[in-house]
Short mmCIF file of C-alpha atoms in Angstrom, two decimals:
data_model
loop_
_atom_site.label_atom_id
_atom_site.label_comp_id
_atom_site.label_asym_id
_atom_site.label_seq_id
_atom_site.Cartn_x
_atom_site.Cartn_y
_atom_site.Cartn_z
CA MET A 2 -0.13 -0.19 0.15
CA LYS A 3 0.99 3.65 -0.88
CA THR A 4 2.49 5.14 2.59
CA GLY A 5 2.40 9.32 1.51
CA SER A 6 0.75 10.63 -1.48
CA GLU A 7 -2.97 10.00 -2.51
CA PRO A 8 -4.36 6.58 -2.83
CA SER A 9 -4.45 5.33 -6.46
CA SER A 10 -7.48 5.10 -8.62
CA TRP A 11 -7.96 1.63 -7.91
CA ALA A 12 -7.08 1.18 -4.59
CA PRO A 13 -10.23 1.80 -3.03
CA TRP A 14 -11.96 -0.44 -5.65
CA GLY A 15 -9.48 -3.10 -5.15
CA LEU A 16 -9.80 -3.03 -1.50
CA THR A 17 -13.46 -3.42 -1.77
CA ALA A 18 -13.47 -5.99 -3.90
CA LEU A 19 -11.06 -8.01 -1.60
CA MET A 20 -13.50 -7.42 1.35
CA LEU A 21 -16.77 -8.31 -0.45
CA ALA A 22 -15.05 -11.47 -1.70
CA HIS A 23 -13.61 -12.33 1.54
CA HIS A 24 -17.05 -11.59 3.58
CA PHE A 25 -19.19 -13.58 1.15
CA GLY A 26 -16.94 -16.11 0.63
CA LEU A 27 -16.49 -16.67 4.35
CA TRP A 28 -20.22 -17.00 4.70
CA ALA A 29 -20.84 -19.60 2.01
CA TRP A 30 -18.05 -21.25 3.25
CA THR A 31 -19.53 -21.10 6.80
CA SER A 32 -22.95 -22.34 5.18
CA VAL A 33 -21.28 -25.33 3.89
CA SER A 34 -18.57 -26.34 6.33
CA ARG A 35 -21.56 -26.04 9.29
CA ASP A 36 -24.29 -27.37 7.17
CA ILE A 37 -25.97 -23.70 8.13
CA PRO A 38 -28.49 -22.54 5.29
CA LEU A 39 -27.16 -19.41 3.66
CA LEU A 40 -30.45 -17.63 3.64
CA GLN A 41 -29.85 -18.11 7.73
CA VAL A 42 -26.23 -17.14 7.36
CA LEU A 43 -27.36 -13.65 6.00
CA ASP A 44 -30.34 -13.45 8.49
CA ARG A 45 -28.63 -13.02 12.10
CA TRP A 46 -29.60 -10.68 14.93
CA ASP A 47 -30.85 -7.32 13.73
CA SER A 48 -31.05 -8.74 10.20
CA HIS A 49 -33.55 -10.99 11.12
CA HIS A 50 -35.87 -7.92 12.92
CA TYR A 51 -35.44 -6.57 9.38
CA THR A 52 -36.62 -9.29 7.41
CA THR A 53 -39.50 -9.36 9.98
CA LEU A 54 -40.32 -6.09 9.49
CA VAL A 55 -40.46 -6.49 5.34
CA LEU A 56 -42.54 -9.33 5.42
CA GLU A 57 -44.93 -8.97 8.51
CA GLY A 58 -44.52 -5.20 9.44
CA TYR A 59 -44.22 -3.28 13.03
CA ALA A 60 -44.73 -4.81 15.93
CA TRP A 61 -43.51 -4.63 19.37
CA PRO A 62 -40.80 -4.42 20.17
CA LEU A 63 -39.62 -3.72 16.46
CA TRP A 64 -40.47 -0.11 16.99
CA ALA A 65 -36.81 0.49 18.06
CA PHE A 66 -35.82 -0.10 14.45
CA LEU A 67 -36.44 3.45 12.13
CA PRO A 68 -38.53 2.75 9.13
CA LEU A 69 -36.14 3.92 6.20
CA TYR A 70 -33.88 0.96 5.58
CA PRO A 71 -36.72 -1.74 6.21
CA GLY A 72 -39.13 0.42 3.83
CA ALA A 73 -36.28 0.47 0.87
CA VAL A 74 -36.00 -3.36 1.15
CA GLY A 75 -39.66 -3.91 1.05
CA TRP A 76 -40.07 -1.51 -2.17
CA VAL A 77 -37.15 -3.15 -3.82
CA ARG A 78 -38.16 -6.60 -2.92
CA GLN A 79 -41.62 -5.84 -4.58
CA VAL A 80 -40.20 -4.20 -7.81
CA LEU A 81 -38.15 -7.38 -8.24
CA GLY A 82 -41.26 -9.81 -8.09
CA GLY A 83 -41.47 -10.23 -4.40
CA VAL A 84 -40.13 -13.84 -4.98
CA LEU A 85 -36.50 -12.93 -3.37
CA ALA A 86 -35.68 -13.25 0.47
CA PRO A 87 -35.56 -9.90 2.50
CA GLN A 88 -31.95 -10.84 3.47
CA VAL A 89 -30.98 -11.17 -0.15
CA VAL A 90 -32.44 -8.28 -1.31
CA GLY A 91 -30.80 -6.13 1.73
CA CYS A 92 -27.50 -7.56 0.98
CA LEU A 93 -27.87 -6.61 -2.66
CA LEU A 94 -29.34 -2.66 -1.56
CA SER A 95 -26.54 -2.29 0.91
CA THR A 96 -23.70 -3.50 -1.18
CA LEU A 97 -24.89 -1.08 -4.19
CA CYS A 98 -25.07 1.71 -1.45
CA LEU A 99 -21.47 1.08 -0.55
CA LEU A 100 -20.27 1.12 -4.09
CA ALA A 101 -22.14 4.32 -4.85
CA PHE A 102 -20.26 5.72 -1.66
CA VAL A 103 -16.83 4.58 -2.97
CA ALA A 104 -17.34 5.70 -6.82
CA TRP A 105 -18.88 9.28 -5.09
CA ASN A 106 -16.03 9.84 -2.49
CA THR A 107 -13.22 8.93 -5.02
CA ARG A 108 -14.56 11.06 -7.77
CA TRP A 109 -15.32 14.00 -5.62
CA SER A 110 -11.83 13.86 -4.21
CA ARG A 111 -10.01 13.90 -7.73
CA GLN A 112 -12.03 16.94 -8.41
CA GLY A 113 -11.02 18.66 -5.34
CA ARG A 114 -14.41 18.82 -3.95
CA LEU A 115 -13.74 16.98 -0.74
CA SER A 116 -11.51 18.49 1.97
CA GLY A 117 -9.96 17.63 5.50
CA ALA A 118 -11.18 13.81 6.77
CA MET A 119 -14.32 13.50 4.25
CA SER A 120 -11.52 12.00 1.97
CA PRO A 121 -8.68 9.74 3.10
CA ARG A 122 -5.13 10.92 1.53
CA THR A 123 -3.67 7.46 1.81
CA THR A 124 -4.59 3.94 1.00
CA TRP A 125 -4.60 3.33 4.43
CA GLY A 126 -7.47 5.31 5.22
CA TRP A 127 -9.55 3.02 2.82
CA PHE A 128 -8.00 0.09 4.61
CA LEU A 129 -9.33 0.86 7.99
CA LEU A 130 -12.97 1.70 7.09
CA LEU A 131 -13.24 -1.28 4.82
CA PHE A 132 -11.26 -3.75 7.10
CA GLY A 133 -12.69 -2.25 10.36
CA PRO A 134 -13.92 -4.61 12.68
CA ALA A 135 -17.86 -4.51 11.65
CA SER A 136 -17.55 -3.58 7.85
CA PHE A 137 -19.67 -6.55 7.29
CA ALA A 138 -22.30 -4.30 7.87
CA LEU A 139 -21.68 -2.36 5.45
CA HIS A 140 -23.25 -4.57 2.60
CA SER A 141 -25.29 -7.04 4.50
CA HIS A 142 -28.84 -7.00 5.81
CA HIS A 143 -28.05 -3.67 7.94
CA THR A 144 -28.68 0.15 7.79
CA GLU A 145 -24.99 0.84 7.90
CA GLY A 146 -25.00 1.34 3.95
CA LEU A 147 -27.59 3.07 3.27
CA PHE A 148 -26.61 5.44 6.08
CA LEU A 149 -22.96 5.66 4.96
CA LEU A 150 -24.23 7.02 1.67
CA LEU A 151 -26.89 9.25 3.08
CA SER A 152 -24.58 10.64 5.67
CA PHE A 153 -21.61 11.18 3.32
CA GLY A 154 -24.00 12.77 0.72
CA ALA A 155 -25.12 14.96 3.41
CA LEU A 156 -21.71 16.16 5.01
CA ALA A 157 -20.43 16.58 1.11
CA PHE A 158 -22.68 18.40 -0.22
CA ALA A 159 -22.94 20.70 3.13
CA THR A 160 -19.18 21.08 2.91
CA TRP A 161 -19.44 22.01 -0.74
CA GLY A 162 -22.07 24.77 0.45
CA ALA A 163 -25.15 23.08 -1.19
CA LEU A 164 -27.70 24.01 1.15
CA VAL A 165 -30.90 21.65 -0.22
CA PRO A 166 -29.45 18.52 -1.13
CA ALA A 167 -27.37 18.58 2.25
CA ALA A 168 -30.88 19.09 4.15
CA VAL A 169 -32.60 16.59 2.36
CA LEU A 170 -30.10 13.75 2.91
CA ALA A 171 -29.71 14.67 6.44
CA ALA A 172 -33.44 14.51 6.73
CA LEU A 173 -33.42 11.03 5.52
CA CYS A 174 -30.36 10.13 7.71
CA VAL A 175 -33.34 10.82 10.91
CA TRP A 176 -35.47 8.30 9.34
CA THR A 177 -32.41 5.60 9.14
CA ARG A 178 -30.74 5.49 12.23
CA ASN A 179 -30.31 7.33 15.61
CA GLN A 180 -27.09 8.79 14.38
CA GLY A 181 -29.18 11.05 11.87
CA THR A 182 -29.86 13.58 14.35
CA PHE A 183 -26.15 14.32 14.34
CA VAL A 184 -25.55 13.97 10.96
CA ALA A 185 -28.04 16.84 10.87
CA LEU A 186 -25.86 18.84 13.17
CA THR A 187 -22.87 18.13 11.65
CA ALA A 188 -24.19 19.44 8.33
CA ALA A 189 -25.88 22.48 9.61
CA LEU A 190 -22.39 23.16 11.30
CA LEU A 191 -20.67 22.85 8.30
CA LEU A 192 -22.86 24.94 6.02
CA ALA A 193 -22.90 27.60 8.69
CA GLY A 194 -18.98 27.66 8.71
CA ARG A 195 -18.75 28.57 5.19
CA GLU A 196 -21.23 31.71 5.56
CA PRO A 197 -18.75 34.85 6.57
CA SER A 198 -21.55 36.86 8.48
CA TRP A 199 -23.01 35.77 11.60
CA ARG A 200 -26.68 36.41 10.06
CA GLY A 201 -25.61 34.06 7.02
CA ARG A 202 -24.34 31.50 9.24
CA LEU A 203 -27.80 31.77 11.21
CA THR A 204 -29.63 31.64 8.41
CA ARG A 205 -28.24 28.40 7.13
CA PHE A 206 -28.18 26.29 10.26
CA THR A 207 -31.47 27.33 10.87
CA ALA A 208 -32.62 26.31 7.61
CA VAL A 209 -30.95 22.69 7.45
CA GLY A 210 -32.39 22.50 11.51
CA ALA A 211 -35.82 23.08 10.17
CA VAL A 212 -36.05 20.24 7.44
CA ALA A 213 -34.38 17.95 9.94
CA LEU A 214 -36.84 18.77 12.49
CA LEU A 215 -39.57 18.84 10.10
CA ALA A 216 -38.10 15.13 9.31
CA PHE A 217 -38.19 14.25 12.90
CA GLY A 218 -41.97 15.74 13.20
CA GLY A 219 -42.86 13.22 10.31
CA LEU A 220 -41.11 10.30 12.03
CA LEU A 221 -43.38 10.83 15.56
CA PHE A 222 -46.23 11.34 13.06
CA PHE A 223 -45.53 7.74 11.47
CA GLU A 224 -45.14 6.61 14.61
CA TRP A 225 -48.37 8.00 16.45
CA THR A 226 -50.48 6.65 13.33
CA GLN A 227 -48.92 3.09 13.33
CA ALA A 228 -48.52 2.48 16.62
CA GLY A 229 -50.60 4.97 18.47
CA ASP A 230 -47.89 6.71 20.66
CA PRO A 231 -45.58 8.93 18.80
CA LEU A 232 -42.24 7.95 21.10
CA VAL A 233 -42.80 4.24 20.82
CA PHE A 234 -39.42 3.95 18.78
CA LEU A 235 -37.50 5.09 21.96
CA LYS A 236 -39.82 3.08 24.56
CA ALA A 237 -39.20 -0.18 22.49
CA GLN A 238 -35.38 0.01 22.93
CA ARG A 239 -35.67 -0.57 26.60
CA GLU A 240 -36.16 -4.10 25.69
CA TRP A 241 -32.47 -4.48 25.00
CA ASN A 242 -29.90 -3.55 27.69
CA HIS A 243 -29.91 -0.12 28.64
CA ALA A 244 -28.74 1.61 31.59
CA ASP A 245 -31.26 2.77 34.42
CA SER A 246 -29.43 5.98 35.62
CA VAL A 247 -26.31 8.24 34.57
CA TRP A 248 -24.08 6.44 36.93
CA GLY A 249 -24.96 3.04 35.09
CA ALA A 250 -24.19 4.83 31.95
CA ILE A 251 -20.72 5.56 33.17
CA ARG A 252 -20.40 2.22 35.40
CA GLY A 253 -20.92 0.24 32.05
CA LEU A 254 -17.28 1.80 30.93
CA TRP A 255 -15.45 -0.68 33.38
CA PHE A 256 -18.10 -3.53 33.08
CA GLY A 257 -20.07 -2.56 36.65
CA ASN A 258 -23.51 -3.05 35.32
CA PRO A 259 -25.77 -6.19 36.95
CA TRP A 260 -25.48 -8.02 33.53
CA HIS A 261 -21.59 -7.98 33.49
CA THR A 262 -21.27 -10.90 35.41
CA ARG A 263 -18.36 -12.52 34.15
CA PHE A 264 -15.12 -11.23 32.36
CA SER A 265 -15.74 -10.85 28.02
CA GLY A 266 -12.73 -10.60 26.05
CA TRP A 267 -14.85 -9.23 23.33
CA LEU A 268 -16.51 -6.99 25.30
CA LEU A 269 -12.91 -5.79 26.40
CA LEU A 270 -11.94 -5.32 22.34
CA ARG A 271 -14.89 -3.37 22.09
CA HIS A 272 -14.21 -0.74 24.78
CA LEU A 273 -10.79 -0.80 23.12
CA PHE A 274 -11.92 -0.20 19.91
CA GLY A 275 -14.08 2.86 21.42
CA ALA A 276 -10.93 4.14 23.41
CA LEU A 277 -9.01 4.54 20.11
CA TRP A 278 -12.42 5.94 18.58
CA LEU A 279 -12.28 8.53 21.14
CA VAL A 280 -8.52 9.41 20.46
CA ALA A 281 -8.93 9.76 16.92
CA ALA A 282 -12.33 11.71 17.46
CA LEU A 283 -10.52 14.32 19.50
CA ALA A 284 -7.87 14.25 16.87
CA LEU A 285 -10.21 15.14 14.59
CA LEU A 286 -12.08 17.84 16.50
CA ARG A 287 -8.91 19.65 16.38
CA ARG A 288 -8.83 19.60 12.59
CA ASP A 289 -12.61 20.02 12.04
CA GLN A 290 -14.86 20.70 14.90
CA ALA A 291 -18.05 19.60 13.08
CA LEU A 292 -16.81 16.51 11.85
CA GLY A 293 -15.15 15.75 15.35
CA LEU A 294 -18.70 16.45 17.24
CA TYR A 295 -20.34 14.05 15.10
CA ALA A 296 -17.62 11.65 16.15
CA LEU A 297 -17.81 12.21 19.96
CA LEU A 298 -21.83 12.21 19.91
CA SER A 299 -21.46 9.06 18.12
CA LEU A 300 -19.73 7.44 20.76
CA LEU A 301 -21.27 9.31 23.76
CA VAL A 302 -24.64 7.78 22.06
CA MET A 303 -24.01 4.32 23.05
CA LEU A 304 -23.21 5.00 26.58
CA PRO A 305 -27.21 4.75 27.65
CA GLN A 306 -26.83 1.13 26.55
CA GLY A 307 -24.64 0.41 29.97
CA ASP A 308 -21.53 -0.48 27.81
CA LEU A 309 -19.88 -0.08 24.32
CA GLY A 310 -20.89 -3.63 23.06
CA ASN A 311 -22.27 -2.06 19.85
CA ALA A 312 -19.19 -0.21 19.02
CA PHE A 313 -17.79 -2.17 16.27
CA ARG A 314 -20.95 -1.57 14.17
CA PHE A 315 -21.52 1.87 15.35
CA GLY A 316 -17.97 2.97 14.23
CA ALA A 317 -18.51 1.26 10.90
CA VAL A 318 -20.38 4.32 9.39
CA LEU A 319 -17.84 7.11 11.16
CA PHE A 320 -15.67 7.34 7.43
CA PRO A 321 -13.95 10.53 9.06
CA VAL A 322 -12.67 8.82 11.81
CA MET A 323 -11.46 5.85 10.01
CA PHE A 324 -9.93 7.70 6.86
CA LEU A 325 -7.88 10.36 9.64
CA ALA A 326 -6.71 7.06 11.50
CA GLY A 327 -5.66 5.56 8.50
CA ASP A 328 -4.00 8.57 7.48
CA TRP A 329 -2.19 8.70 10.44
CA LEU A 330 -0.95 5.08 9.95
CA ALA A 331 0.29 5.59 6.88
CA THR A 332 3.01 8.00 8.55
CA ARG A 333 4.16 5.44 10.97
CA PRO A 334 6.76 2.80 10.73
CA VAL A 335 6.48 -0.16 8.11
CA TRP A 336 6.56 -2.92 11.30
CA LEU A 337 3.60 -1.02 13.07
CA ARG A 338 1.32 -0.43 9.63
CA TRP A 339 1.90 -3.82 8.96
CA THR A 340 1.09 -5.11 12.40
CA VAL A 341 -2.02 -3.13 12.71
CA ALA A 342 -2.92 -4.20 9.36
CA LEU A 343 -2.93 -8.03 10.18
CA LEU A 344 -4.56 -7.46 13.51
CA GLY A 345 -7.17 -5.92 11.67
CA VAL A 346 -7.97 -8.56 9.11
CA TRP A 347 -7.76 -10.97 11.67
CA LEU A 348 -10.47 -9.34 13.55
CA ASN A 349 -12.64 -8.22 10.64
CA HIS A 350 -12.68 -12.08 10.02
CA LYS A 351 -13.58 -13.33 13.60
CA VAL A 352 -16.33 -10.75 13.95
CA THR A 353 -17.66 -11.37 10.09
CA HIS A 354 -17.62 -15.34 11.03
CA ALA A 355 -19.03 -14.27 14.18
CA TYR A 356 -22.17 -13.05 12.70
CA ALA A 357 -22.45 -15.99 10.25
CA ILE A 358 -22.60 -18.43 13.29
CA GLY A 359 -24.79 -16.38 15.27
CA ALA A 360 -22.40 -15.25 17.71
CA TRP A 361 -22.37 -11.86 18.75
CA ALA A 362 -20.84 -9.55 15.97
CA TYR A 363 -21.78 -5.75 16.89
#
């Protein structure tokens, strides 16, 4: 991999193809070697919940999942004739979103339309994103591929100063993941930062905020009309582990909550990943306050869960963090770069395999 200059034009595509071949090949091998139906391999954990939403619609506690992704999968499935399994359609949709992200990012980077950590300066930036611990979520039956594309679009247009597309894409992010509100805030800050006057900054910030607020209001209306409770998506999240207080949220950082009854090396790895994420986010904050704030908020939003057990998945979509960390790694000694690369591929492999066999992979 190149260590100094910008990544070659083929590097992002080569790494993407290698990652996709690795993951789908691993899942196919696991299906055959363990006699697990491939459709089951592709339908673990939240993927199964999305499959249920597509086939049966919303019911408690699936209101915890926001509607844009399962709605998109259901629509695409119907367009394709309604015969394909939802998890297959989800993989197809997410993979196309990932490829669109790579194409869009590389094209705008070559045109000089992206700055800072919006695009990597080295091949190592692409490597860390595409071989992050839970990068399988970017092309499988999950929201990550769609959210990666939408969030990049919102932030890229905001960086370029295009208010309307930035606001529309940020609004779609609000309907996709809880982190969508952070994307809207970041896009508003990026747009405001381009204006020389306080009046212009306030106008642009308010405009994006109004569109995002309208989208959130639409989400509440959807929840109210469908479930009779506009906040049902928040209440349904109580069905999963959550801290019962601020102290419980903090205590989870050292595994002090009631469900932490025994040592877990994998949970420790997730917390280590969270610590590295924090360091990278703080470095990003010094370079770009808006993007750094986005990275920090995306980390802090996990604390109410009582630990960082979802850190691999939550971090998968944070392309500015991964790009910045990869570019930093490119400046380190060769032995350190390749040690990190080997450990990263090993961890990515283990997490992707864990997903296939039904072990916790987020």
